[in-house]
Amino acid sequence: MENYKENDDLMLYMTIIESVTINFNPTRNLIFSIVKPINYIEKPLKWNSGTLFFKNIYFTDLELINEFYEYPEFYRSAIISNSELLNKTIQKLNRLQKEYGSKLIHYYLYTLQGDMEIEFNIICESHEFILNDEAKPLEEFKGFDE
């Protein structure tokens, strides 16, 4: 197992995935609408909604399982500057004479989806992680009371 698989570089532990949007044109972007816990010890649990945005994607092996009454959750994440997958993607882009940003980044994400643990990788130019300022109790987020 690679040494980065226990990391949580993006600090996503127990972050719930509310929805996913993929844009293909003119650039490929992946947008996760998320609900992130603030403090695991504090009761009642407080959460912030937000967005995790991957920009200009060149490779992903994203797999999502949609189970009724189950929200998928992030558990681990890593930002990798040098990997075999990243090098293969760059070689393929060069071979195809495709233009890409000056530096590509490999993101590793580990999720729990229903009763399945699913890992996936994203090779892209950058990411953006935005959380709303106001923390709310979990019960106030639509859909979690069902």
PDB file of C-alpha atoms in Angstrom:
ATOM      1  CA  MET A   1       0.000   0.000   0.000  1.00  0.00           C
ATOM      2  CA  GLU A   2       1.315   3.448  -0.908  1.00  0.00           C
ATOM      3  CA  ASN A   3       2.310   5.603   2.041  1.00  0.00           C
ATOM      4  CA  TYR A   4      -0.147   8.408   1.124  1.00  0.00           C
ATOM      5  CA  LYS A   5      -3.282   6.261   1.557  1.00  0.00           C
ATOM      6  CA  GLU A   6      -3.533   7.047   5.279  1.00  0.00           C
ATOM      7  CA  ASN A   7      -3.281  10.820   4.718  1.00  0.00           C
ATOM      8  CA  ASP A   8      -6.083  13.335   4.912  1.00  0.00           C
ATOM      9  CA  ASP A   9      -4.383  16.282   3.207  1.00  0.00           C
ATOM     10  CA  LEU A  10      -7.709  17.939   2.287  1.00  0.00           C
ATOM     11  CA  MET A  11      -9.102  17.339   5.828  1.00  0.00           C
ATOM     12  CA  LEU A  12     -12.202  15.552   4.535  1.00  0.00           C
ATOM     13  CA  TYR A  13     -12.662  12.938   7.286  1.00  0.00           C
ATOM     14  CA  MET A  14     -16.401  12.190   7.687  1.00  0.00           C
ATOM     15  CA  THR A  15     -17.370  14.803   5.085  1.00  0.00           C
ATOM     16  CA  ILE A  16     -20.675  13.872   3.479  1.00  0.00           C
ATOM     17  CA  ILE A  17     -21.137  14.109  -0.295  1.00  0.00           C
ATOM     18  CA  GLU A  18     -24.531  15.699  -1.002  1.00  0.00           C
ATOM     19  CA  SER A  19     -24.202  15.838  -4.777  1.00  0.00           C
ATOM     20  CA  VAL A  20     -21.696  15.607  -7.615  1.00  0.00           C
ATOM     21  CA  THR A  21     -21.590  17.653 -10.822  1.00  0.00           C
ATOM     22  CA  ILE A  22     -19.315  16.906 -13.770  1.00  0.00           C
ATOM     23  CA  ASN A  23     -18.741  19.441 -16.541  1.00  0.00           C
ATOM     24  CA  PHE A  24     -17.137  18.286 -19.789  1.00  0.00           C
ATOM     25  CA  ASN A  25     -17.061  21.381 -21.953  1.00  0.00           C
ATOM     26  CA  PRO A  26     -15.125  23.613 -22.425  1.00  0.00           C
ATOM     27  CA  THR A  27     -13.000  22.186 -19.591  1.00  0.00           C
ATOM     28  CA  ARG A  28     -13.573  19.120 -17.458  1.00  0.00           C
ATOM     29  CA  ASN A  29     -14.425  19.984 -13.877  1.00  0.00           C
ATOM     30  CA  LEU A  30     -15.738  17.947 -10.969  1.00  0.00           C
ATOM     31  CA  ILE A  31     -17.750  19.611  -8.220  1.00  0.00           C
ATOM     32  CA  PHE A  32     -18.718  17.942  -4.935  1.00  0.00           C
ATOM     33  CA  SER A  33     -21.383  19.650  -2.811  1.00  0.00           C
ATOM     34  CA  ILE A  34     -20.411  18.638   0.709  1.00  0.00           C
ATOM     35  CA  VAL A  35     -21.408  18.826   4.361  1.00  0.00           C
ATOM     36  CA  LYS A  36     -18.342  18.876   6.644  1.00  0.00           C
ATOM     37  CA  PRO A  37     -18.288  18.344  10.425  1.00  0.00           C
ATOM     38  CA  ILE A  38     -16.743  21.138  12.508  1.00  0.00           C
ATOM     39  CA  ASN A  39     -15.929  19.353  15.777  1.00  0.00           C
ATOM     40  CA  TYR A  40     -16.594  15.648  16.449  1.00  0.00           C
ATOM     41  CA  ILE A  41     -16.673  16.070  20.237  1.00  0.00           C
ATOM     42  CA  GLU A  42     -19.154  18.935  20.457  1.00  0.00           C
ATOM     43  CA  LYS A  43     -22.845  17.993  20.881  1.00  0.00           C
ATOM     44  CA  PRO A  44     -25.026  18.569  18.974  1.00  0.00           C
ATOM     45  CA  LEU A  45     -22.752  18.085  15.981  1.00  0.00           C
ATOM     46  CA  LYS A  46     -22.235  21.240  13.928  1.00  0.00           C
ATOM     47  CA  TRP A  47     -21.605  21.087  10.203  1.00  0.00           C
ATOM     48  CA  ASN A  48     -20.788  23.480   7.357  1.00  0.00           C
ATOM     49  CA  SER A  49     -21.936  23.094   3.792  1.00  0.00           C
ATOM     50  CA  GLY A  50     -19.488  23.797   1.023  1.00  0.00           C
ATOM     51  CA  THR A  51     -17.953  22.841  -2.289  1.00  0.00           C
ATOM     52  CA  LEU A  52     -14.914  20.799  -3.309  1.00  0.00           C
ATOM     53  CA  PHE A  53     -14.018  21.762  -6.868  1.00  0.00           C
ATOM     54  CA  PHE A  54     -11.424  20.011  -9.095  1.00  0.00           C
ATOM     55  CA  LYS A  55     -10.467  22.113 -12.125  1.00  0.00           C
ATOM     56  CA  ASN A  56      -9.271  21.075 -15.574  1.00  0.00           C
ATOM     57  CA  ILE A  57      -9.320  17.297 -15.114  1.00  0.00           C
ATOM     58  CA  TYR A  58      -7.168  15.134 -17.386  1.00  0.00           C
ATOM     59  CA  PHE A  59      -7.872  11.771 -15.734  1.00  0.00           C
ATOM     60  CA  THR A  60     -10.257  10.350 -13.155  1.00  0.00           C
ATOM     61  CA  ASP A  61     -11.418   6.862 -12.242  1.00  0.00           C
ATOM     62  CA  LEU A  62     -14.361   8.189 -10.237  1.00  0.00           C
ATOM     63  CA  GLU A  63     -16.861   5.551  -9.145  1.00  0.00           C
ATOM     64  CA  LEU A  64     -20.041   6.439  -7.282  1.00  0.00           C
ATOM     65  CA  ILE A  65     -22.599   4.118  -5.714  1.00  0.00           C
ATOM     66  CA  ASN A  66     -26.068   5.504  -5.026  1.00  0.00           C
ATOM     67  CA  GLU A  67     -27.683   3.653  -2.128  1.00  0.00           C
ATOM     68  CA  PHE A  68     -31.090   4.715  -0.891  1.00  0.00           C
ATOM     69  CA  TYR A  69     -30.938   6.468   2.518  1.00  0.00           C
ATOM     70  CA  GLU A  70     -27.126   6.488   2.452  1.00  0.00           C
ATOM     71  CA  TYR A  71     -24.923   9.502   1.859  1.00  0.00           C
ATOM     72  CA  PRO A  72     -21.412   8.726   0.608  1.00  0.00           C
ATOM     73  CA  GLU A  73     -18.623  10.078   2.815  1.00  0.00           C
ATOM     74  CA  PHE A  74     -15.002  11.039   2.319  1.00  0.00           C
ATOM     75  CA  TYR A  75     -12.551   9.458   4.750  1.00  0.00           C
ATOM     76  CA  ARG A  76      -9.060  10.002   3.367  1.00  0.00           C
ATOM     77  CA  SER A  77      -7.415  12.281   0.836  1.00  0.00           C
ATOM     78  CA  ALA A  78      -3.935  12.918  -0.486  1.00  0.00           C
ATOM     79  CA  ILE A  79      -2.294  15.499  -2.699  1.00  0.00           C
ATOM     80  CA  ILE A  80       0.503  13.774  -4.611  1.00  0.00           C
ATOM     81  CA  SER A  81       3.085  15.665  -6.637  1.00  0.00           C
ATOM     82  CA  ASN A  82       4.833  12.587  -8.071  1.00  0.00           C
ATOM     83  CA  SER A  83       3.222   9.221  -8.817  1.00  0.00           C
ATOM     84  CA  GLU A  84       3.198   6.520 -11.457  1.00  0.00           C
ATOM     85  CA  LEU A  85      -0.359   7.459 -12.495  1.00  0.00           C
ATOM     86  CA  LEU A  86       0.590  11.138 -12.804  1.00  0.00           C
ATOM     87  CA  ASN A  87       3.666  10.287 -14.899  1.00  0.00           C
ATOM     88  CA  LYS A  88       1.643   7.975 -17.183  1.00  0.00           C
ATOM     89  CA  THR A  89      -1.009  10.670 -17.690  1.00  0.00           C
ATOM     90  CA  ILE A  90       1.621  13.281 -18.592  1.00  0.00           C
ATOM     91  CA  GLN A  91       3.336  10.855 -20.991  1.00  0.00           C
ATOM     92  CA  LYS A  92       0.007  10.128 -22.697  1.00  0.00           C
ATOM     93  CA  LEU A  93      -0.802  13.837 -23.039  1.00  0.00           C
ATOM     94  CA  ASN A  94       2.661  14.481 -24.512  1.00  0.00           C
ATOM     95  CA  ARG A  95       2.327  11.549 -26.920  1.00  0.00           C
ATOM     96  CA  LEU A  96      -1.046  12.894 -28.102  1.00  0.00           C
ATOM     97  CA  GLN A  97       0.429  16.419 -28.285  1.00  0.00           C
ATOM     98  CA  LYS A  98      -2.262  17.738 -25.941  1.00  0.00           C
ATOM     99  CA  GLU A  99      -1.702  20.979 -24.093  1.00  0.00           C
ATOM    100  CA  TYR A 100      -2.053  21.017 -20.315  1.00  0.00           C
ATOM    101  CA  GLY A 101      -1.339  23.331 -17.417  1.00  0.00           C
ATOM    102  CA  SER A 102       2.226  23.836 -16.318  1.00  0.00           C
ATOM    103  CA  LYS A 103       1.861  21.460 -13.379  1.00  0.00           C
ATOM    104  CA  LEU A 104      -0.636  18.641 -12.957  1.00  0.00           C
ATOM    105  CA  ILE A 105      -1.521  17.277  -9.526  1.00  0.00           C
ATOM    106  CA  HIS A 106      -2.624  13.795  -8.472  1.00  0.00           C
ATOM    107  CA  TYR A 107      -5.432  13.722  -5.890  1.00  0.00           C
ATOM    108  CA  TYR A 108      -6.284  10.476  -4.106  1.00  0.00           C
ATOM    109  CA  LEU A 109      -9.714  10.180  -2.439  1.00  0.00           C
ATOM    110  CA  TYR A 110     -11.010   7.362  -0.257  1.00  0.00           C
ATOM    111  CA  THR A 111     -14.779   7.150   0.284  1.00  0.00           C
ATOM    112  CA  LEU A 112     -17.325   5.044   2.109  1.00  0.00           C
ATOM    113  CA  GLN A 113     -20.373   4.564  -0.092  1.00  0.00           C
ATOM    114  CA  GLY A 114     -23.038   2.432   1.571  1.00  0.00           C
ATOM    115  CA  ASP A 115     -21.140  -0.652   2.681  1.00  0.00           C
ATOM    116  CA  MET A 116     -18.417  -0.276   0.022  1.00  0.00           C
ATOM    117  CA  GLU A 117     -15.024   1.391   0.434  1.00  0.00           C
ATOM    118  CA  ILE A 118     -14.114   3.035  -2.866  1.00  0.00           C
ATOM    119  CA  GLU A 119     -10.840   4.718  -3.797  1.00  0.00           C
ATOM    120  CA  PHE A 120     -10.478   7.004  -6.773  1.00  0.00           C
ATOM    121  CA  ASN A 121      -7.887   9.272  -8.324  1.00  0.00           C
ATOM    122  CA  ILE A 122      -8.059  12.626 -10.058  1.00  0.00           C
ATOM    123  CA  ILE A 123      -5.318  14.183 -12.181  1.00  0.00           C
ATOM    124  CA  CYS A 124      -6.021  17.869 -12.703  1.00  0.00           C
ATOM    125  CA  GLU A 125      -4.531  21.357 -12.583  1.00  0.00           C
ATOM    126  CA  SER A 126      -5.924  22.488  -9.220  1.00  0.00           C
ATOM    127  CA  HIS A 127      -8.634  22.218  -6.599  1.00  0.00           C
ATOM    128  CA  GLU A 128     -10.645  24.675  -4.551  1.00  0.00           C
ATOM    129  CA  PHE A 129     -12.273  23.932  -1.193  1.00  0.00           C
ATOM    130  CA  ILE A 130     -14.899  26.448  -0.060  1.00  0.00           C
ATOM    131  CA  LEU A 131     -16.893  26.210   3.183  1.00  0.00           C
ATOM    132  CA  ASN A 132     -19.778  28.481   4.107  1.00  0.00           C
ATOM    133  CA  ASP A 133     -19.145  30.626   7.171  1.00  0.00           C
ATOM    134  CA  GLU A 134     -22.161  29.589   9.209  1.00  0.00           C
ATOM    135  CA  ALA A 135     -22.081  26.289  11.117  1.00  0.00           C
ATOM    136  CA  LYS A 136     -25.428  24.567  11.621  1.00  0.00           C
ATOM    137  CA  PRO A 137     -26.693  21.535  13.529  1.00  0.00           C
ATOM    138  CA  LEU A 138     -26.874  18.458  11.298  1.00  0.00           C
ATOM    139  CA  GLU A 139     -30.684  18.343  11.589  1.00  0.00           C
ATOM    140  CA  GLU A 140     -30.959  21.629   9.681  1.00  0.00           C
ATOM    141  CA  PHE A 141     -29.508  20.196   6.479  1.00  0.00           C
ATOM    142  CA  LYS A 142     -32.293  19.101   4.160  1.00  0.00           C
ATOM    143  CA  GLY A 143     -32.412  15.343   3.594  1.00  0.00           C
ATOM    144  CA  PHE A 144     -30.601  14.166   6.730  1.00  0.00           C
ATOM    145  CA  ASP A 145     -33.807  13.678   8.720  1.00  0.00           C
ATOM    146  CA  GLU A 146     -35.269  11.089   6.322  1.00  0.00           C
TER     147      GLU A 146
END
